[in-house]
Amino acid sequence: MGISVIFARGLVAELENRGLDPQELLERSNIDATRLTDLRETLSIEEADLLTRNAMAITEDPGLGLAIGANAPENMLQVFGHLLLAQSTIREAFAALRRYSSLLAEGPTWCLVERAEDALFTYEPALQLGESTRCGVDYTLAMTARMGQHFSPHGAVLKEVHLQHAAPIYAQRYQEVFMCPVRFEMPTNALVFPREYIDRAQPHADDTVRTVLRETAERLLQERASSRSVAQRVRTLLRYERDLSGVNVDRIARHVGLSARALRRRLGSEGTPLSALVDEARCRIACHELRRPDSTIKATAELLGFSEPSAFHRAFKRWTNRTPAEYAKLSDAELGQGGELVRLEPRASHPVEHTQLG
């Protein structure tokens, strides 16, 4: 799972606009500036999280995502942005958004909900990483709202903005950006606008440009798909999963753009069943917990959803060839991985114990 360097370039541009040196940001985040020159390049989740947090620290602006979304030029989104703006209607633009959004970030999901007189663009980030996720949501909704104005002859048409996170200390800035009521701690992130605008033709649609950009976007999608396996994308999702006592296959499949059946089929073709990926994620958490001085084997077993410590004991021995007690006594030097096992080989003959994969 990756995030396009386009987002990093947006952070860099915002720092430059504020008279700050973006090189400090890149150095703090261990990112080579040359990576930002190739728009096909992606950042890992860890890199994007660190970059975002460092940018907020350097600017001392927790509302940095709003600033970028409100101020960055629309051409910053490159092929993706131009393709959306070349569509004839919001409905067509949304279809293109769903099709090509992975060019910007893999994992988040978009929905278009129609109800009575309202329509909602809903946005669900793939991972919840605190303030960096909030920054990403702010940026995404602010930029989307700006682009949506191209489909309205009178500019701003938003009725409300919904946000899952609690009101931050910069809450008053949302009104300045969206110019409509903003509601926090809502079930989903959403832009609410009049339903009548969904199929209203916009005057700037361009069939020729749309065809050329669609061909380019399809080629980029194919390149992206061939460079990352489904197993790698699922592995990233599970790495940040808060509760591994029960894994929602439908939600994971949705975030990688597949049905649950297609997800299992693709993972099978790659030789990495979902049960093995769940094992790997649970092992990672177990290793981390067992290294904590205040942790217990019983508490770790409960955290991972094992009904009995004995079941956890058997699973951990299978994962690591060590018992939980033996592992907890090892030094970091003996482990050689900073106290954590990183990856297990799939073992199809051993099912995951006490894990619901449905």
CSV table of C-alpha atoms in Angstrom, one decimal:
chain,number,residue,atom,x,y,z
A,1,MET,CA,0.0,0.0,0.0
A,2,GLY,CA,1.5,3.4,-1.0
A,3,ILE,CA,0.7,7.1,-1.2
A,4,SER,CA,1.8,9.1,-4.2
A,5,VAL,CA,4.7,11.5,-3.9
A,6,ILE,CA,2.2,14.1,-5.1
A,7,PHE,CA,1.1,14.5,-1.5
A,8,ALA,CA,4.7,15.0,-0.4
A,9,ARG,CA,5.1,17.6,-3.1
A,10,GLY,CA,2.1,19.4,-1.7
A,11,LEU,CA,3.7,19.5,1.7
A,12,VAL,CA,6.9,20.8,0.2
A,13,ALA,CA,5.1,23.5,-1.7
A,14,GLU,CA,3.2,24.6,1.4
A,15,LEU,CA,6.4,25.0,3.3
A,16,GLU,CA,8.0,27.0,0.5
A,17,ASN,CA,4.9,29.3,0.5
A,18,ARG,CA,5.5,29.9,4.2
A,19,GLY,CA,9.1,30.8,3.7
A,20,LEU,CA,10.4,27.5,5.3
A,21,ASP,CA,13.1,25.3,4.0
A,22,PRO,CA,11.5,22.0,2.8
A,23,GLN,CA,14.9,20.3,2.8
A,24,GLU,CA,14.7,20.1,6.6
A,25,LEU,CA,11.4,18.3,6.3
A,26,LEU,CA,12.8,15.7,3.8
A,27,GLU,CA,16.0,15.2,5.9
A,28,ARG,CA,14.0,14.6,9.1
A,29,SER,CA,11.8,12.2,7.3
A,30,ASN,CA,14.7,10.3,5.6
A,31,ILE,CA,13.3,11.0,2.1
A,32,ASP,CA,15.6,11.7,-0.8
A,33,ALA,CA,14.4,14.8,-2.8
A,34,THR,CA,15.0,13.0,-6.1
A,35,ARG,CA,12.1,10.7,-5.3
A,36,LEU,CA,9.7,13.6,-5.6
A,37,THR,CA,10.7,14.1,-9.3
A,38,ASP,CA,9.0,10.9,-10.4
A,39,LEU,CA,5.2,11.1,-10.1
A,40,ARG,CA,5.0,7.3,-10.4
A,41,GLU,CA,6.9,7.0,-7.1
A,42,THR,CA,5.1,6.1,-3.9
A,43,LEU,CA,5.7,6.5,-0.2
A,44,SER,CA,5.1,3.8,2.3
A,45,ILE,CA,2.5,4.3,5.0
A,46,GLU,CA,5.3,4.7,7.5
A,47,GLU,CA,7.1,7.3,5.4
A,48,ALA,CA,3.9,9.3,4.7
A,49,ASP,CA,3.0,9.2,8.4
A,50,LEU,CA,6.4,10.5,9.5
A,51,LEU,CA,6.5,13.1,6.8
A,52,THR,CA,3.1,14.5,7.8
A,53,ARG,CA,3.9,14.6,11.5
A,54,ASN,CA,7.2,16.3,10.8
A,55,ALA,CA,5.6,18.9,8.5
A,56,MET,CA,3.0,19.8,11.2
A,57,ALA,CA,5.9,20.1,13.7
A,58,ILE,CA,8.0,22.3,11.5
A,59,THR,CA,5.1,24.6,10.5
A,60,GLU,CA,3.6,24.4,14.0
A,61,ASP,CA,0.2,24.1,12.3
A,62,PRO,CA,-2.0,21.1,13.2
A,63,GLY,CA,-4.4,22.3,10.5
A,64,LEU,CA,-1.8,21.9,7.7
A,65,GLY,CA,-4.0,19.5,5.7
A,66,LEU,CA,-6.7,22.2,5.4
A,67,ALA,CA,-4.2,24.7,4.2
A,68,ILE,CA,-2.8,22.5,1.5
A,69,GLY,CA,-6.3,21.4,0.3
A,70,ALA,CA,-7.5,25.0,0.2
A,71,ASN,CA,-4.4,26.6,-1.4
A,72,ALA,CA,-2.5,24.0,-3.5
A,73,PRO,CA,-3.0,24.4,-7.3
A,74,GLU,CA,-5.4,21.9,-8.8
A,75,ASN,CA,-2.7,20.9,-11.3
A,76,MET,CA,-0.8,19.4,-8.4
A,77,LEU,CA,-2.9,16.3,-8.8
A,78,GLN,CA,-1.5,15.9,-12.3
A,79,VAL,CA,-3.2,13.4,-14.6
A,80,PHE,CA,-5.7,12.4,-11.9
A,81,GLY,CA,-7.0,15.9,-11.3
A,82,HIS,CA,-7.2,16.9,-15.0
A,83,LEU,CA,-9.1,13.7,-15.8
A,84,LEU,CA,-11.7,14.4,-13.1
A,85,LEU,CA,-12.2,18.0,-14.3
A,86,ALA,CA,-12.6,16.8,-17.9
A,87,GLN,CA,-15.7,14.8,-17.0
A,88,SER,CA,-19.2,16.0,-18.0
A,89,THR,CA,-21.0,15.5,-14.7
A,90,ILE,CA,-20.3,14.9,-11.0
A,91,ARG,CA,-21.5,11.3,-11.5
A,92,GLU,CA,-19.0,10.7,-14.2
A,93,ALA,CA,-16.3,12.4,-12.2
A,94,PHE,CA,-17.1,10.2,-9.2
A,95,ALA,CA,-16.8,7.1,-11.4
A,96,ALA,CA,-13.4,8.2,-12.5
A,97,LEU,CA,-12.5,9.0,-8.9
A,98,ARG,CA,-13.4,5.4,-7.9
A,99,ARG,CA,-11.5,4.0,-10.8
A,100,TYR,CA,-8.3,5.9,-10.5
A,101,SER,CA,-8.0,7.1,-6.9
A,102,SER,CA,-5.3,4.5,-6.2
A,103,LEU,CA,-3.0,6.6,-8.3
A,104,LEU,CA,-2.9,9.0,-5.4
A,105,ALA,CA,-3.4,6.6,-2.4
A,106,GLU,CA,-4.1,2.9,-2.1
A,107,GLY,CA,-6.7,1.8,0.4
A,108,PRO,CA,-9.1,4.7,1.1
A,109,THR,CA,-12.7,4.2,-0.2
A,110,TRP,CA,-15.2,6.6,-1.7
A,111,CYS,CA,-18.9,6.3,-2.0
A,112,LEU,CA,-21.6,8.4,-3.6
A,113,VAL,CA,-24.8,8.2,-1.5
A,114,GLU,CA,-28.1,9.6,-2.8
A,115,ARG,CA,-30.9,10.3,-0.4
A,116,ALA,CA,-34.0,12.5,-0.8
A,117,GLU,CA,-32.7,16.0,-1.9
A,118,ASP,CA,-29.1,15.4,-0.7
A,119,ALA,CA,-26.1,13.6,-2.1
A,120,LEU,CA,-23.0,12.7,-0.1
A,121,PHE,CA,-19.4,12.0,-1.1
A,122,THR,CA,-18.2,9.8,1.7
A,123,TYR,CA,-14.5,9.1,2.3
A,124,GLU,CA,-13.0,6.4,4.5
A,125,PRO,CA,-9.3,6.3,5.1
A,126,ALA,CA,-7.7,2.9,5.1
A,127,LEU,CA,-5.9,3.4,8.4
A,128,GLN,CA,-6.4,5.4,11.6
A,129,LEU,CA,-3.0,7.0,12.5
A,130,GLY,CA,-4.1,9.8,14.7
A,131,GLU,CA,-3.2,13.4,13.7
A,132,SER,CA,-1.6,12.3,10.3
A,133,THR,CA,-4.8,10.7,9.3
A,134,ARG,CA,-6.8,13.8,10.3
A,135,CYS,CA,-4.4,15.9,8.2
A,136,GLY,CA,-5.0,13.6,5.2
A,137,VAL,CA,-8.8,13.8,5.6
A,138,ASP,CA,-8.6,17.6,5.9
A,139,TYR,CA,-6.5,17.8,2.7
A,140,THR,CA,-8.6,15.3,0.8
A,141,LEU,CA,-12.0,16.9,1.5
A,142,ALA,CA,-10.8,20.4,1.1
A,143,MET,CA,-9.3,19.6,-2.3
A,144,THR,CA,-12.3,17.6,-3.4
A,145,ALA,CA,-14.6,20.5,-2.4
A,146,ARG,CA,-12.6,22.9,-4.5
A,147,MET,CA,-12.7,20.6,-7.6
A,148,GLY,CA,-16.4,20.1,-7.1
A,149,GLN,CA,-17.0,23.8,-7.7
A,150,HIS,CA,-16.2,23.3,-11.3
A,151,PHE,CA,-19.4,21.4,-11.7
A,152,SER,CA,-21.5,24.2,-10.3
A,153,PRO,CA,-22.2,27.4,-12.3
A,154,HIS,CA,-22.4,29.4,-9.1
A,155,GLY,CA,-19.3,28.1,-7.3
A,156,ALA,CA,-19.7,26.7,-3.7
A,157,VAL,CA,-22.7,24.4,-3.3
A,158,LEU,CA,-21.8,22.4,-0.2
A,159,LYS,CA,-24.6,22.1,2.4
A,160,GLU,CA,-22.6,20.4,5.2
A,161,VAL,CA,-19.3,18.7,5.8
A,162,HIS,CA,-19.1,15.7,8.1
A,163,LEU,CA,-15.9,14.6,9.9
A,164,GLN,CA,-15.3,11.5,12.0
A,165,HIS,CA,-12.7,13.1,14.2
A,166,ALA,CA,-13.5,15.4,17.2
A,167,ALA,CA,-13.3,19.1,16.7
A,168,PRO,CA,-9.6,20.1,16.8
A,169,ILE,CA,-8.1,23.3,18.2
A,170,TYR,CA,-8.3,24.9,14.8
A,171,ALA,CA,-12.0,24.0,14.3
A,172,GLN,CA,-12.9,27.5,13.2
A,173,ARG,CA,-10.8,27.2,10.1
A,174,TYR,CA,-13.1,24.6,8.6
A,175,GLN,CA,-15.8,27.2,8.2
A,176,GLU,CA,-13.4,29.5,6.3
A,177,VAL,CA,-12.4,26.7,3.9
A,178,PHE,CA,-15.8,25.0,3.3
A,179,MET,CA,-18.1,28.0,3.9
A,180,CYS,CA,-20.9,25.8,5.3
A,181,PRO,CA,-21.8,24.1,8.5
A,182,VAL,CA,-19.2,21.5,9.7
A,183,ARG,CA,-20.2,18.6,12.0
A,184,PHE,CA,-17.6,16.6,14.0
A,185,GLU,CA,-17.7,13.1,15.4
A,186,MET,CA,-19.9,11.9,12.6
A,187,PRO,CA,-20.2,8.2,11.4
A,188,THR,CA,-18.2,9.0,8.3
A,189,ASN,CA,-16.3,11.8,6.5
A,190,ALA,CA,-18.6,13.3,3.9
A,191,LEU,CA,-19.3,16.3,1.7
A,192,VAL,CA,-23.0,16.9,1.5
A,193,PHE,CA,-24.4,18.8,-1.5
A,194,PRO,CA,-27.7,19.1,-3.4
A,195,ARG,CA,-28.6,15.9,-5.3
A,196,GLU,CA,-29.7,17.8,-8.3
A,197,TYR,CA,-26.1,18.7,-9.1
A,198,ILE,CA,-25.0,15.0,-9.7
A,199,ASP,CA,-26.1,14.9,-13.3
A,200,ARG,CA,-25.9,18.5,-14.2
A,201,ALA,CA,-23.6,19.1,-17.2
A,202,GLN,CA,-20.6,21.3,-16.6
A,203,PRO,CA,-19.5,23.7,-19.3
A,204,HIS,CA,-15.8,22.8,-19.3
A,205,ALA,CA,-16.0,19.1,-20.1
A,206,ASP,CA,-13.6,18.0,-22.9
A,207,ASP,CA,-14.1,14.7,-24.7
A,208,THR,CA,-10.7,14.7,-26.4
A,209,VAL,CA,-8.8,15.5,-23.3
A,210,ARG,CA,-10.8,13.0,-21.3
A,211,THR,CA,-9.9,10.2,-23.8
A,212,VAL,CA,-6.2,11.0,-23.8
A,213,LEU,CA,-6.0,11.2,-20.0
A,214,ARG,CA,-8.1,8.1,-19.5
A,215,GLU,CA,-5.6,6.1,-21.6
A,216,THR,CA,-2.7,7.5,-19.6
A,217,ALA,CA,-4.4,6.7,-16.3
A,218,GLU,CA,-5.1,3.2,-17.4
A,219,ARG,CA,-1.5,2.7,-18.2
A,220,LEU,CA,-0.4,4.0,-14.9
A,221,LEU,CA,-2.9,1.8,-13.1
A,222,GLN,CA,-1.5,-1.3,-14.9
A,223,GLU,CA,2.1,-0.3,-13.9
A,224,ARG,CA,1.0,0.2,-10.3
A,225,ALA,CA,-0.8,-3.1,-10.2
A,226,SER,CA,2.2,-5.0,-11.5
A,227,SER,CA,4.5,-3.4,-9.0
A,228,ARG,CA,2.7,-4.4,-5.8
A,229,SER,CA,1.2,-7.7,-4.9
A,230,VAL,CA,-2.2,-8.0,-3.2
A,231,ALA,CA,-0.5,-9.8,-0.3
A,232,GLN,CA,1.8,-6.7,0.3
A,233,ARG,CA,-1.3,-4.4,0.4
A,234,VAL,CA,-3.2,-6.7,2.8
A,235,ARG,CA,0.0,-7.0,4.9
A,236,THR,CA,0.1,-3.2,5.3
A,237,LEU,CA,-3.6,-3.0,6.3
A,238,LEU,CA,-3.2,-5.8,8.9
A,239,ARG,CA,-0.1,-4.2,10.3
A,240,TYR,CA,-2.3,-1.3,11.5
A,241,GLU,CA,-5.4,-3.3,12.4
A,242,ARG,CA,-6.3,-2.6,16.0
A,243,ASP,CA,-8.3,-5.7,16.6
A,244,LEU,CA,-7.0,-9.0,15.2
A,245,SER,CA,-9.4,-11.2,17.3
A,246,GLY,CA,-11.8,-10.9,14.4
A,247,VAL,CA,-10.8,-9.9,10.8
A,248,ASN,CA,-13.4,-8.4,8.5
A,249,VAL,CA,-12.6,-9.8,5.1
A,250,ASP,CA,-15.1,-7.7,3.3
A,251,ARG,CA,-13.6,-4.5,4.7
A,252,ILE,CA,-10.0,-5.6,3.8
A,253,ALA,CA,-11.2,-6.6,0.3
A,254,ARG,CA,-12.9,-3.2,-0.2
A,255,HIS,CA,-9.7,-1.3,0.7
A,256,VAL,CA,-7.7,-3.3,-1.9
A,257,GLY,CA,-10.4,-2.8,-4.5
A,258,LEU,CA,-11.6,-6.4,-4.7
A,259,SER,CA,-14.5,-8.6,-3.7
A,260,ALA,CA,-13.9,-10.9,-0.8
A,261,ARG,CA,-14.0,-13.9,-3.2
A,262,ALA,CA,-11.5,-12.2,-5.6
A,263,LEU,CA,-9.3,-11.3,-2.6
A,264,ARG,CA,-9.0,-14.9,-1.6
A,265,ARG,CA,-8.4,-16.0,-5.1
A,266,ARG,CA,-5.7,-13.4,-5.7
A,267,LEU,CA,-3.9,-14.3,-2.4
A,268,GLY,CA,-4.2,-18.0,-3.3
A,269,SER,CA,-2.5,-17.3,-6.7
A,270,GLU,CA,0.3,-15.5,-4.9
A,271,GLY,CA,0.8,-18.4,-2.5
A,272,THR,CA,-0.1,-16.4,0.6
A,273,PRO,CA,-3.5,-17.2,2.1
A,274,LEU,CA,-5.2,-14.7,4.3
A,275,SER,CA,-4.8,-16.9,7.3
A,276,ALA,CA,-1.0,-16.7,6.9
A,277,LEU,CA,-1.1,-12.9,6.7
A,278,VAL,CA,-3.3,-12.8,9.9
A,279,ASP,CA,-0.8,-15.1,11.6
A,280,GLU,CA,2.0,-12.8,10.6
A,281,ALA,CA,0.2,-9.7,11.9
A,282,ARG,CA,-0.7,-11.5,15.2
A,283,CYS,CA,2.9,-12.7,15.6
A,284,ARG,CA,4.2,-9.1,15.2
A,285,ILE,CA,1.8,-7.8,17.9
A,286,ALA,CA,2.6,-10.8,20.2
A,287,CYS,CA,6.4,-10.2,19.8
A,288,HIS,CA,6.0,-6.5,20.6
A,289,GLU,CA,3.7,-7.2,23.6
A,290,LEU,CA,6.0,-9.9,25.1
A,291,ARG,CA,9.0,-7.5,25.0
A,292,ARG,CA,7.1,-5.0,27.2
A,293,PRO,CA,8.2,-5.3,30.9
A,294,ASP,CA,4.7,-5.0,32.2
A,295,SER,CA,3.1,-7.5,29.8
A,296,THR,CA,1.9,-11.0,30.6
A,297,ILE,CA,1.3,-14.0,28.4
A,298,LYS,CA,-2.3,-14.2,29.5
A,299,ALA,CA,-2.9,-10.5,28.6
A,300,THR,CA,-1.2,-10.9,25.2
A,301,ALA,CA,-3.3,-14.0,24.5
A,302,GLU,CA,-6.5,-12.1,25.3
A,303,LEU,CA,-5.4,-9.1,23.2
A,304,LEU,CA,-5.1,-11.4,20.2
A,305,GLY,CA,-8.4,-13.1,20.7
A,306,PHE,CA,-7.2,-16.5,22.0
A,307,SER,CA,-9.8,-18.1,24.4
A,308,GLU,CA,-7.0,-19.8,26.4
A,309,PRO,CA,-3.3,-19.1,27.0
A,310,SER,CA,-2.6,-22.6,26.0
A,311,ALA,CA,-3.9,-22.0,22.5
A,312,PHE,CA,-1.8,-18.8,22.2
A,313,HIS,CA,1.2,-20.9,23.5
A,314,ARG,CA,0.8,-23.4,20.7
A,315,ALA,CA,0.3,-20.8,18.0
A,316,PHE,CA,3.3,-18.7,19.1
A,317,LYS,CA,5.5,-21.8,19.2
A,318,ARG,CA,4.4,-22.6,15.7
A,319,TRP,CA,5.1,-19.0,14.5
A,320,THR,CA,8.5,-18.6,16.1
A,321,ASN,CA,9.8,-22.1,17.2
A,322,ARG,CA,10.0,-20.6,20.7
A,323,THR,CA,7.5,-20.5,23.6
A,324,PRO,CA,6.2,-17.0,24.7
A,325,ALA,CA,8.3,-17.3,27.9
A,326,GLU,CA,11.4,-18.1,26.0
A,327,TYR,CA,10.9,-15.3,23.5
A,328,ALA,CA,10.3,-12.8,26.3
A,329,LYS,CA,13.7,-13.6,27.9
A,330,LEU,CA,15.7,-13.1,24.7
A,331,SER,CA,17.9,-10.0,24.3
A,332,ASP,CA,17.6,-7.6,21.4
A,333,ALA,CA,21.0,-8.8,20.2
A,334,GLU,CA,19.8,-12.4,20.2
A,335,LEU,CA,16.7,-11.4,18.2
A,336,GLY,CA,18.6,-9.4,15.6
A,337,GLN,CA,15.3,-7.6,14.6
A,338,GLY,CA,15.0,-4.9,17.3
A,339,GLY,CA,12.8,-7.2,19.4
A,340,GLU,CA,10.3,-8.1,16.7
A,341,LEU,CA,9.9,-10.9,14.1
A,342,VAL,CA,9.0,-9.3,10.8
A,343,ARG,CA,7.5,-12.0,8.6
A,344,LEU,CA,6.5,-15.6,8.7
A,345,GLU,CA,6.4,-18.1,5.8
A,346,PRO,CA,2.9,-19.2,5.0
A,347,ARG,CA,2.0,-22.6,6.5
A,348,ALA,CA,-1.2,-23.7,4.8
A,349,SER,CA,-1.3,-26.9,6.9
A,350,HIS,CA,-1.9,-25.0,10.1
A,351,PRO,CA,-5.2,-23.0,10.3
A,352,VAL,CA,-5.3,-19.8,12.3
A,353,GLU,CA,-6.6,-20.5,15.8
A,354,HIS,CA,-9.7,-18.6,17.1
A,355,THR,CA,-9.7,-16.1,14.3
A,356,GLN,CA,-12.9,-15.2,12.4
A,357,LEU,CA,-12.2,-14.6,8.8
A,358,GLY,CA,-15.7,-13.7,7.7
